[in-house]
Amino acid sequence: MSISIEEWTPRTRLGWLVKEGKITSIDQIFAMNAVIMEPEIVDILLPNLKQEILDVVLVQKMTDAGRISRFRAVVAVGNENGYVGLGIGKAKQLRTAIEKATIDAKLNIVPVRRGCGSWECSCNEPHSVPFRVRGKAGSVEVTLIPAPLGVGIVAGEIGKVILRLAGLRDVWTFSKGETRTTINFAKAVYNALKNTNKFVTPVDWGKKAWE
């Protein structure tokens, strides 16, 4: 649930910088290599954030008092324009688990580098990934491959949701491992998108850090 900037009382220095207007873009936070510890920062800097529930399962834990059952929710958030996050939440009540997962996803939001890395297209529009990139989680490994304009998102249902929230419209995917494990498959796609910013390409040489 979003909150207005007047009602918000920050608990971190970064939060106060956002509330006082000294930080007006989330790109400035990533340029500072700062850690986002308050979901309200994301609510204010990315007001058009959308969320999707990827998976909800009932998990059990054995304790001295017996078997305890809780809900585990996996939620993805994104503005469909270059930012995506993935979160996991556990609670006895389903609504609380989803809220926890949403907060966790906002705290884990990352920028996604987009481009047109397909030699068949070369339109220079940010509709796909700029190069081949891999992500891994558990036994699942996902490779994102640049696709020409009009191909669409060729991936499983979970992958389609995350890639769409990140703002990608055309991409091929190749996956291996136990892809039926929703949480690991989602993490692998998220890690692949996160890895798009692991290094600087020649296109970025003339840009400033916050552009």
mmCIF file of N, CA and C in Angstrom, residues 92-205:
data_model
loop_
_atom_site.group_PDB
_atom_site.id
_atom_site.type_symbol
_atom_site.label_atom_id
_atom_site.label_comp_id
_atom_site.label_asym_id
_atom_site.label_seq_id
_atom_site.Cartn_x
_atom_site.Cartn_y
_atom_site.Cartn_z
ATOM 1 N N LYS A 92 1.204 -16.685 8.725
ATOM 2 C CA LYS A 92 0.100 -17.611 8.986
ATOM 3 C C LYS A 92 -1.136 -17.245 8.165
ATOM 4 N N GLN A 93 -1.296 -15.955 7.872
ATOM 5 C CA GLN A 93 -2.417 -15.495 7.065
ATOM 6 C C GLN A 93 -1.935 -15.160 5.654
ATOM 7 N N LEU A 94 -2.760 -15.502 4.680
ATOM 8 C CA LEU A 94 -2.372 -15.313 3.275
ATOM 9 C C LEU A 94 -2.141 -13.847 2.946
ATOM 10 N N ARG A 95 -3.022 -12.973 3.410
ATOM 11 C CA ARG A 95 -2.891 -11.545 3.098
ATOM 12 C C ARG A 95 -1.589 -10.988 3.660
ATOM 13 N N THR A 96 -1.240 -11.387 4.871
ATOM 14 C CA THR A 96 0.007 -10.905 5.475
ATOM 15 C C THR A 96 1.217 -11.404 4.703
ATOM 16 N N ALA A 97 1.169 -12.646 4.241
ATOM 17 C CA ALA A 97 2.279 -13.196 3.470
ATOM 18 C C ALA A 97 2.478 -12.424 2.172
ATOM 19 N N ILE A 98 1.375 -12.067 1.501
ATOM 20 C CA ILE A 98 1.466 -11.307 0.253
ATOM 21 C C ILE A 98 2.019 -9.912 0.520
ATOM 22 N N GLU A 99 1.581 -9.274 1.616
ATOM 23 C CA GLU A 99 2.086 -7.941 1.969
ATOM 24 C C GLU A 99 3.583 -7.988 2.258
ATOM 25 N N LYS A 100 4.024 -9.016 2.983
ATOM 26 C CA LYS A 100 5.453 -9.155 3.278
ATOM 27 C C LYS A 100 6.261 -9.363 1.997
ATOM 28 N N ALA A 101 5.726 -10.184 1.095
ATOM 29 C CA ALA A 101 6.418 -10.447 -0.163
ATOM 30 C C ALA A 101 6.501 -9.188 -1.024
ATOM 31 N N THR A 102 5.441 -8.376 -1.004
ATOM 32 C CA THR A 102 5.428 -7.127 -1.778
ATOM 33 C C THR A 102 6.476 -6.154 -1.248
ATOM 34 N N ILE A 103 6.553 -6.032 0.072
ATOM 35 C CA ILE A 103 7.565 -5.156 0.680
ATOM 36 C C ILE A 103 8.964 -5.645 0.328
ATOM 37 N N ASP A 104 9.183 -6.963 0.411
ATOM 38 C CA ASP A 104 10.484 -7.535 0.090
ATOM 39 C C ASP A 104 10.843 -7.288 -1.368
ATOM 40 N N ALA A 105 9.847 -7.378 -2.254
ATOM 41 C CA ALA A 105 10.095 -7.132 -3.678
ATOM 42 C C ALA A 105 10.509 -5.682 -3.926
ATOM 43 N N LYS A 106 9.876 -4.746 -3.215
ATOM 44 C CA LYS A 106 10.233 -3.336 -3.371
ATOM 45 C C LYS A 106 11.650 -3.065 -2.884
ATOM 46 N N LEU A 107 12.052 -3.733 -1.801
ATOM 47 C CA LEU A 107 13.407 -3.544 -1.276
ATOM 48 C C LEU A 107 14.457 -4.175 -2.193
ATOM 49 N N ASN A 108 14.040 -5.152 -3.004
ATOM 50 C CA ASN A 108 14.966 -5.831 -3.915
ATOM 51 C C ASN A 108 14.856 -5.319 -5.353
ATOM 52 N N ILE A 109 14.259 -4.159 -5.541
ATOM 53 C CA ILE A 109 14.076 -3.658 -6.908
ATOM 54 C C ILE A 109 15.422 -3.298 -7.530
ATOM 55 N N VAL A 110 15.571 -3.606 -8.815
ATOM 56 C CA VAL A 110 16.834 -3.363 -9.527
ATOM 57 C C VAL A 110 16.536 -2.755 -10.894
ATOM 58 N N PRO A 111 17.482 -1.989 -11.442
ATOM 59 C CA PRO A 111 17.307 -1.484 -12.806
ATOM 60 C C PRO A 111 17.641 -2.572 -13.817
ATOM 61 N N VAL A 112 16.958 -2.547 -14.937
ATOM 62 C CA VAL A 112 17.172 -3.530 -16.006
ATOM 63 C C VAL A 112 17.655 -2.796 -17.245
ATOM 64 N N ARG A 113 18.794 -3.210 -17.758
ATOM 65 C CA ARG A 113 19.308 -2.590 -18.980
ATOM 66 C C ARG A 113 18.597 -3.203 -20.176
ATOM 67 N N ARG A 114 17.979 -2.351 -20.971
ATOM 68 C CA ARG A 114 17.262 -2.807 -22.157
ATOM 69 C C ARG A 114 17.933 -2.273 -23.419
ATOM 70 N N GLY A 115 17.628 -2.912 -24.511
ATOM 71 C CA GLY A 115 18.217 -2.488 -25.776
ATOM 72 C C GLY A 115 17.724 -3.377 -26.896
ATOM 73 N N CYS A 116 18.467 -3.374 -27.998
ATOM 74 C CA CYS A 116 18.150 -4.229 -29.142
ATOM 75 C C CYS A 116 19.431 -4.935 -29.552
ATOM 76 N N GLY A 117 19.655 -6.085 -28.940
ATOM 77 C CA GLY A 117 20.894 -6.815 -29.210
ATOM 78 C C GLY A 117 20.784 -7.827 -30.327
ATOM 79 N N SER A 118 19.640 -7.855 -31.017
ATOM 80 C CA SER A 118 19.451 -8.833 -32.088
ATOM 81 C C SER A 118 20.013 -8.316 -33.412
ATOM 82 N N TRP A 119 20.858 -9.128 -34.063
ATOM 83 C CA TRP A 119 21.428 -8.712 -35.351
ATOM 84 C C TRP A 119 20.357 -8.716 -36.444
ATOM 85 N N GLU A 120 19.229 -9.404 -36.186
ATOM 86 C CA GLU A 120 18.154 -9.445 -37.182
ATOM 87 C C GLU A 120 17.311 -8.169 -37.167
ATOM 88 N N CYS A 121 17.447 -7.382 -36.114
ATOM 89 C CA CYS A 121 16.582 -6.207 -35.966
ATOM 90 C C CYS A 121 17.388 -4.910 -36.041
ATOM 91 N N SER A 122 18.245 -4.681 -35.050
ATOM 92 C CA SER A 122 19.103 -3.484 -34.997
ATOM 93 C C SER A 122 18.309 -2.193 -35.105
ATOM 94 N N CYS A 123 17.169 -2.114 -34.375
ATOM 95 C CA CYS A 123 16.326 -0.921 -34.446
ATOM 96 C C CYS A 123 16.714 0.120 -33.402
ATOM 97 N N ASN A 124 17.615 -0.259 -32.476
ATOM 98 C CA ASN A 124 18.083 0.639 -31.412
ATOM 99 C C ASN A 124 16.973 1.075 -30.459
ATOM 100 N N GLU A 125 15.874 0.342 -30.428
ATOM 101 C CA GLU A 125 14.813 0.626 -29.457
ATOM 102 C C GLU A 125 14.959 -0.305 -28.249
ATOM 103 N N PRO A 126 14.613 0.169 -27.045
ATOM 104 C CA PRO A 126 14.776 -0.661 -25.836
ATOM 105 C C PRO A 126 13.630 -1.660 -25.647
ATOM 106 N N HIS A 127 13.520 -2.623 -26.569
ATOM 107 C CA HIS A 127 12.407 -3.578 -26.500
ATOM 108 C C HIS A 127 12.867 -4.964 -26.069
ATOM 109 N N SER A 128 14.184 -5.195 -26.009
ATOM 110 C CA SER A 128 14.717 -6.501 -25.654
ATOM 111 C C SER A 128 15.942 -6.321 -24.764
ATOM 112 N N VAL A 129 16.690 -7.392 -24.546
ATOM 113 C CA VAL A 129 17.948 -7.278 -23.806
ATOM 114 C C VAL A 129 19.055 -6.907 -24.790
ATOM 115 N N PRO A 130 20.064 -6.158 -24.337
ATOM 116 C CA PRO A 130 21.108 -5.711 -25.272
ATOM 117 C C PRO A 130 22.112 -6.800 -25.630
ATOM 118 N N PHE A 131 22.141 -7.869 -24.841
ATOM 119 C CA PHE A 131 23.082 -8.964 -25.094
ATOM 120 C C PHE A 131 22.571 -10.211 -24.371
ATOM 121 N N ARG A 132 23.170 -11.328 -24.671
ATOM 122 C CA ARG A 132 22.799 -12.589 -24.019
ATOM 123 C C ARG A 132 23.250 -12.555 -22.557
ATOM 124 N N VAL A 133 22.365 -12.950 -21.659
ATOM 125 C CA VAL A 133 22.676 -12.874 -20.232
ATOM 126 C C VAL A 133 22.074 -14.083 -19.529
ATOM 127 N N ARG A 134 22.745 -14.548 -18.471
ATOM 128 C CA ARG A 134 22.294 -15.733 -17.743
ATOM 129 C C ARG A 134 21.998 -15.404 -16.293
ATOM 130 N N GLY A 135 21.090 -16.203 -15.723
ATOM 131 C CA GLY A 135 20.779 -16.110 -14.299
ATOM 132 C C GLY A 135 20.581 -17.506 -13.736
ATOM 133 N N LYS A 136 20.967 -17.709 -12.485
ATOM 134 C CA LYS A 136 20.902 -19.048 -11.895
ATOM 135 C C LYS A 136 20.344 -18.972 -10.483
ATOM 136 N N ALA A 137 19.538 -19.974 -10.127
ATOM 137 C CA ALA A 137 19.009 -20.108 -8.776
ATOM 138 C C ALA A 137 18.730 -21.582 -8.524
ATOM 139 N N GLY A 138 19.407 -22.164 -7.546
ATOM 140 C CA GLY A 138 19.255 -23.590 -7.314
ATOM 141 C C GLY A 138 19.739 -24.365 -8.525
ATOM 142 N N SER A 139 18.917 -25.298 -9.007
ATOM 143 C CA SER A 139 19.288 -26.091 -10.187
ATOM 144 C C SER A 139 18.840 -25.437 -11.488
ATOM 145 N N VAL A 140 18.110 -24.318 -11.385
ATOM 146 C CA VAL A 140 17.535 -23.678 -12.576
ATOM 147 C C VAL A 140 18.498 -22.627 -13.127
ATOM 148 N N GLU A 141 18.742 -22.694 -14.417
ATOM 149 C CA GLU A 141 19.549 -21.680 -15.108
ATOM 150 C C GLU A 141 18.763 -21.167 -16.300
ATOM 151 N N VAL A 142 18.625 -19.856 -16.388
ATOM 152 C CA VAL A 142 17.853 -19.225 -17.457
ATOM 153 C C VAL A 142 18.762 -18.307 -18.263
ATOM 154 N N THR A 143 18.673 -18.412 -19.571
ATOM 155 C CA THR A 143 19.428 -17.548 -20.471
ATOM 156 C C THR A 143 18.454 -16.681 -21.250
ATOM 157 N N LEU A 144 18.672 -15.372 -21.205
ATOM 158 C CA LEU A 144 17.855 -14.430 -21.978
ATOM 159 C C LEU A 144 18.608 -14.079 -23.256
ATOM 160 N N ILE A 145 17.932 -14.234 -24.386
ATOM 161 C CA ILE A 145 18.562 -14.025 -25.684
ATOM 162 C C ILE A 145 17.833 -12.893 -26.417
ATOM 163 N N PRO A 146 18.558 -11.896 -26.957
ATOM 164 C CA PRO A 146 17.899 -10.794 -27.682
ATOM 165 C C PRO A 146 17.075 -11.311 -28.853
ATOM 166 N N ALA A 147 15.891 -10.739 -29.015
ATOM 167 C CA ALA A 147 14.991 -11.140 -30.101
ATOM 168 C C ALA A 147 14.596 -9.908 -30.909
ATOM 169 N N PRO A 148 14.323 -10.065 -32.202
ATOM 170 C CA PRO A 148 13.902 -8.925 -33.034
ATOM 171 C C PRO A 148 12.506 -8.448 -32.681
ATOM 172 N N LEU A 149 12.187 -7.264 -33.111
ATOM 173 C CA LEU A 149 10.898 -6.645 -32.819
ATOM 174 C C LEU A 149 9.746 -7.488 -33.364
ATOM 175 N N GLY A 150 8.739 -7.724 -32.526
ATOM 176 C CA GLY A 150 7.558 -8.459 -32.949
ATOM 177 C C GLY A 150 7.526 -9.917 -32.540
ATOM 178 N N VAL A 151 8.623 -10.434 -32.026
ATOM 179 C CA VAL A 151 8.671 -11.848 -31.627
ATOM 180 C C VAL A 151 7.828 -12.091 -30.387
ATOM 181 N N GLY A 152 7.851 -11.139 -29.454
ATOM 182 C CA GLY A 152 7.153 -11.314 -28.186
ATOM 183 C C GLY A 152 8.052 -11.977 -27.153
ATOM 184 N N ILE A 153 7.494 -12.293 -26.003
ATOM 185 C CA ILE A 153 8.250 -12.927 -24.926
ATOM 186 C C ILE A 153 8.059 -14.434 -25.023
ATOM 187 N N VAL A 154 9.114 -15.126 -25.420
ATOM 188 C CA VAL A 154 9.065 -16.584 -25.558
ATOM 189 C C VAL A 154 9.635 -17.180 -24.273
ATOM 190 N N ALA A 155 8.756 -17.465 -23.310
ATOM 191 C CA ALA A 155 9.175 -17.971 -22.009
ATOM 192 C C ALA A 155 7.992 -18.639 -21.336
ATOM 193 N N GLY A 156 8.243 -19.286 -20.192
ATOM 194 C CA GLY A 156 7.174 -19.851 -19.397
ATOM 195 C C GLY A 156 6.325 -18.752 -18.783
ATOM 196 N N GLU A 157 5.194 -19.124 -18.201
ATOM 197 C CA GLU A 157 4.254 -18.133 -17.674
ATOM 198 C C GLU A 157 4.894 -17.251 -16.602
ATOM 199 N N ILE A 158 5.662 -17.851 -15.692
ATOM 200 C CA ILE A 158 6.309 -17.068 -14.638
ATOM 201 C C ILE A 158 7.324 -16.106 -15.247
ATOM 202 N N GLY A 159 8.113 -16.604 -16.195
ATOM 203 C CA GLY A 159 9.094 -15.753 -16.844
ATOM 204 C C GLY A 159 8.456 -14.618 -17.610
ATOM 205 N N LYS A 160 7.324 -14.889 -18.274
ATOM 206 C CA LYS A 160 6.634 -13.840 -19.021
ATOM 207 C C LYS A 160 6.222 -12.686 -18.118
ATOM 208 N N VAL A 161 5.707 -13.016 -16.929
ATOM 209 C CA VAL A 161 5.245 -11.972 -16.009
ATOM 210 C C VAL A 161 6.401 -11.083 -15.573
ATOM 211 N N ILE A 162 7.508 -11.698 -15.171
ATOM 212 C CA ILE A 162 8.656 -10.919 -14.681
ATOM 213 C C ILE A 162 9.261 -10.074 -15.797
ATOM 214 N N LEU A 163 9.407 -10.655 -16.981
ATOM 215 C CA LEU A 163 9.990 -9.920 -18.106
ATOM 216 C C LEU A 163 9.084 -8.771 -18.552
ATOM 217 N N ARG A 164 7.771 -8.988 -18.491
ATOM 218 C CA ARG A 164 6.839 -7.909 -18.855
ATOM 219 C C ARG A 164 6.909 -6.775 -17.842
ATOM 220 N N LEU A 165 6.973 -7.115 -16.552
ATOM 221 C CA LEU A 165 7.078 -6.079 -15.517
ATOM 222 C C LEU A 165 8.379 -5.293 -15.644
ATOM 223 N N ALA A 166 9.416 -5.924 -16.190
ATOM 224 C CA ALA A 166 10.697 -5.241 -16.384
ATOM 225 C C ALA A 166 10.686 -4.316 -17.593
ATOM 226 N N GLY A 167 9.682 -4.462 -18.454
ATOM 227 C CA GLY A 167 9.592 -3.587 -19.621
ATOM 228 C C GLY A 167 10.116 -4.196 -20.899
ATOM 229 N N LEU A 168 10.334 -5.512 -20.918
ATOM 230 C CA LEU A 168 10.793 -6.179 -22.133
ATOM 231 C C LEU A 168 9.596 -6.652 -22.946
ATOM 232 N N ARG A 169 9.685 -6.504 -24.258
ATOM 233 C CA ARG A 169 8.581 -6.898 -25.133
ATOM 234 C C ARG A 169 8.948 -8.062 -26.050
ATOM 235 N N ASP A 170 10.235 -8.211 -26.329
ATOM 236 C CA ASP A 170 10.683 -9.271 -27.243
ATOM 237 C C ASP A 170 11.946 -9.913 -26.665
ATOM 238 N N VAL A 171 11.871 -11.199 -26.378
ATOM 239 C CA VAL A 171 13.044 -11.904 -25.851
ATOM 240 C C VAL A 171 12.832 -13.412 -25.985
ATOM 241 N N TRP A 172 13.908 -14.095 -26.358
ATOM 242 C CA TRP A 172 13.910 -15.550 -26.332
ATOM 243 C C TRP A 172 14.541 -16.002 -25.031
ATOM 244 N N THR A 173 14.084 -17.136 -24.509
ATOM 245 C CA THR A 173 14.661 -17.676 -23.283
ATOM 246 C C THR A 173 15.014 -19.139 -23.475
ATOM 247 N N PHE A 174 16.077 -19.541 -22.796
ATOM 248 C CA PHE A 174 16.470 -20.949 -22.761
ATOM 249 C C PHE A 174 16.696 -21.305 -21.301
ATOM 250 N N SER A 175 16.057 -22.342 -20.835
ATOM 251 C CA SER A 175 16.165 -22.712 -19.423
ATOM 252 C C SER A 175 16.497 -24.182 -19.274
ATOM 253 N N LYS A 176 17.166 -24.515 -18.191
ATOM 254 C CA LYS A 176 17.460 -25.909 -17.878
ATOM 255 C C LYS A 176 17.443 -26.072 -16.357
ATOM 256 N N GLY A 177 17.252 -27.308 -15.929
ATOM 257 C CA GLY A 177 17.119 -27.573 -14.503
ATOM 258 C C GLY A 177 15.671 -27.875 -14.144
ATOM 259 N N GLU A 178 15.369 -27.868 -12.869
ATOM 260 C CA GLU A 178 14.021 -28.173 -12.378
ATOM 261 C C GLU A 178 13.165 -26.917 -12.447
ATOM 262 N N THR A 179 12.724 -26.577 -13.650
ATOM 263 C CA THR A 179 11.987 -25.326 -13.867
ATOM 264 C C THR A 179 10.580 -25.360 -13.281
ATOM 265 N N ARG A 180 10.096 -26.535 -12.880
ATOM 266 C CA ARG A 180 8.779 -26.606 -12.248
ATOM 267 C C ARG A 180 8.783 -25.990 -10.850
ATOM 268 N N THR A 181 9.972 -25.806 -10.279
ATOM 269 C CA THR A 181 10.083 -25.129 -8.990
ATOM 270 C C THR A 181 9.920 -23.632 -9.225
ATOM 271 N N THR A 182 8.734 -23.132 -8.943
ATOM 272 C CA THR A 182 8.386 -21.749 -9.303
ATOM 273 C C THR A 182 9.343 -20.739 -8.702
ATOM 274 N N ILE A 183 9.673 -20.911 -7.425
ATOM 275 C CA ILE A 183 10.486 -19.902 -6.742
ATOM 276 C C ILE A 183 11.886 -19.819 -7.343
ATOM 277 N N ASN A 184 12.489 -20.952 -7.689
ATOM 278 C CA ASN A 184 13.830 -20.933 -8.282
ATOM 279 C C ASN A 184 13.804 -20.419 -9.714
ATOM 280 N N PHE A 185 12.746 -20.756 -10.449
ATOM 281 C CA PHE A 185 12.620 -20.259 -11.819
ATOM 282 C C PHE A 185 12.469 -18.738 -11.818
ATOM 283 N N ALA A 186 11.639 -18.221 -10.906
ATOM 284 C CA ALA A 186 11.454 -16.767 -10.793
ATOM 285 C C ALA A 186 12.758 -16.089 -10.398
ATOM 286 N N LYS A 187 13.484 -16.684 -9.452
ATOM 287 C CA LYS A 187 14.761 -16.107 -9.016
ATOM 288 C C LYS A 187 15.786 -16.107 -10.149
ATOM 289 N N ALA A 188 15.801 -17.167 -10.950
ATOM 290 C CA ALA A 188 16.759 -17.254 -12.053
ATOM 291 C C ALA A 188 16.494 -16.168 -13.096
ATOM 292 N N VAL A 189 15.220 -15.936 -13.425
ATOM 293 C CA VAL A 189 14.876 -14.874 -14.381
ATOM 294 C C VAL A 189 15.245 -13.508 -13.794
ATOM 295 N N TYR A 190 14.926 -13.307 -12.515
ATOM 296 C CA TYR A 190 15.257 -12.048 -11.845
ATOM 297 C C TYR A 190 16.772 -11.813 -11.828
ATOM 298 N N ASN A 191 17.550 -12.856 -11.520
ATOM 299 C CA ASN A 191 19.008 -12.720 -11.488
ATOM 300 C C ASN A 191 19.580 -12.428 -12.871
ATOM 301 N N ALA A 192 18.949 -13.000 -13.906
ATOM 302 C CA ALA A 192 19.405 -12.709 -15.268
ATOM 303 C C ALA A 192 19.185 -11.231 -15.602
ATOM 304 N N LEU A 193 18.012 -10.703 -15.231
ATOM 305 C CA LEU A 193 17.747 -9.280 -15.457
ATOM 306 C C LEU A 193 18.693 -8.408 -14.639
ATOM 307 N N LYS A 194 18.989 -8.842 -13.431
ATOM 308 C CA LYS A 194 19.916 -8.104 -12.567
ATOM 309 C C LYS A 194 21.317 -8.073 -13.168
ATOM 310 N N ASN A 195 21.697 -9.152 -13.839
ATOM 311 C CA ASN A 195 23.036 -9.252 -14.422
ATOM 312 C C ASN A 195 23.218 -8.381 -15.657
ATOM 313 N N THR A 196 22.139 -7.802 -16.185
ATOM 314 C CA THR A 196 22.296 -6.911 -17.344
ATOM 315 C C THR A 196 23.086 -5.656 -16.986
ATOM 316 N N ASN A 197 23.198 -5.353 -15.691
ATOM 317 C CA ASN A 197 23.943 -4.170 -15.259
ATOM 318 C C ASN A 197 25.275 -4.520 -14.596
ATOM 319 N N LYS A 198 25.765 -5.731 -14.841
ATOM 320 C CA LYS A 198 27.005 -6.163 -14.197
ATOM 321 C C LYS A 198 28.241 -5.504 -14.797
ATOM 322 N N PHE A 199 28.148 -5.082 -16.061
ATOM 323 C CA PHE A 199 29.315 -4.444 -16.669
ATOM 324 C C PHE A 199 28.858 -3.335 -17.605
ATOM 325 N N VAL A 200 29.787 -2.480 -17.975
ATOM 326 C CA VAL A 200 29.490 -1.310 -18.803
ATOM 327 C C VAL A 200 29.831 -1.623 -20.258
ATOM 328 N N THR A 201 28.910 -1.282 -21.147
ATOM 329 C CA THR A 201 29.128 -1.490 -22.577
ATOM 330 C C THR A 201 29.631 -0.193 -23.213
ATOM 331 N N PRO A 202 30.161 -0.234 -24.431
ATOM 332 C CA PRO A 202 30.620 0.996 -25.093
ATOM 333 C C PRO A 202 29.543 2.068 -25.220
ATOM 334 N N VAL A 203 28.260 1.654 -25.264
ATOM 335 C CA VAL A 203 27.174 2.629 -25.366
ATOM 336 C C VAL A 203 27.112 3.510 -24.128
ATOM 337 N N ASP A 204 27.550 2.971 -22.980
ATOM 338 C CA ASP A 204 27.436 3.694 -21.721
ATOM 339 C C ASP A 204 28.668 4.534 -21.382
ATOM 340 N N TRP A 205 29.696 4.513 -22.200
ATOM 341 C CA TRP A 205 30.926 5.193 -21.857
ATOM 342 C C TRP A 205 30.750 6.703 -21.693
#
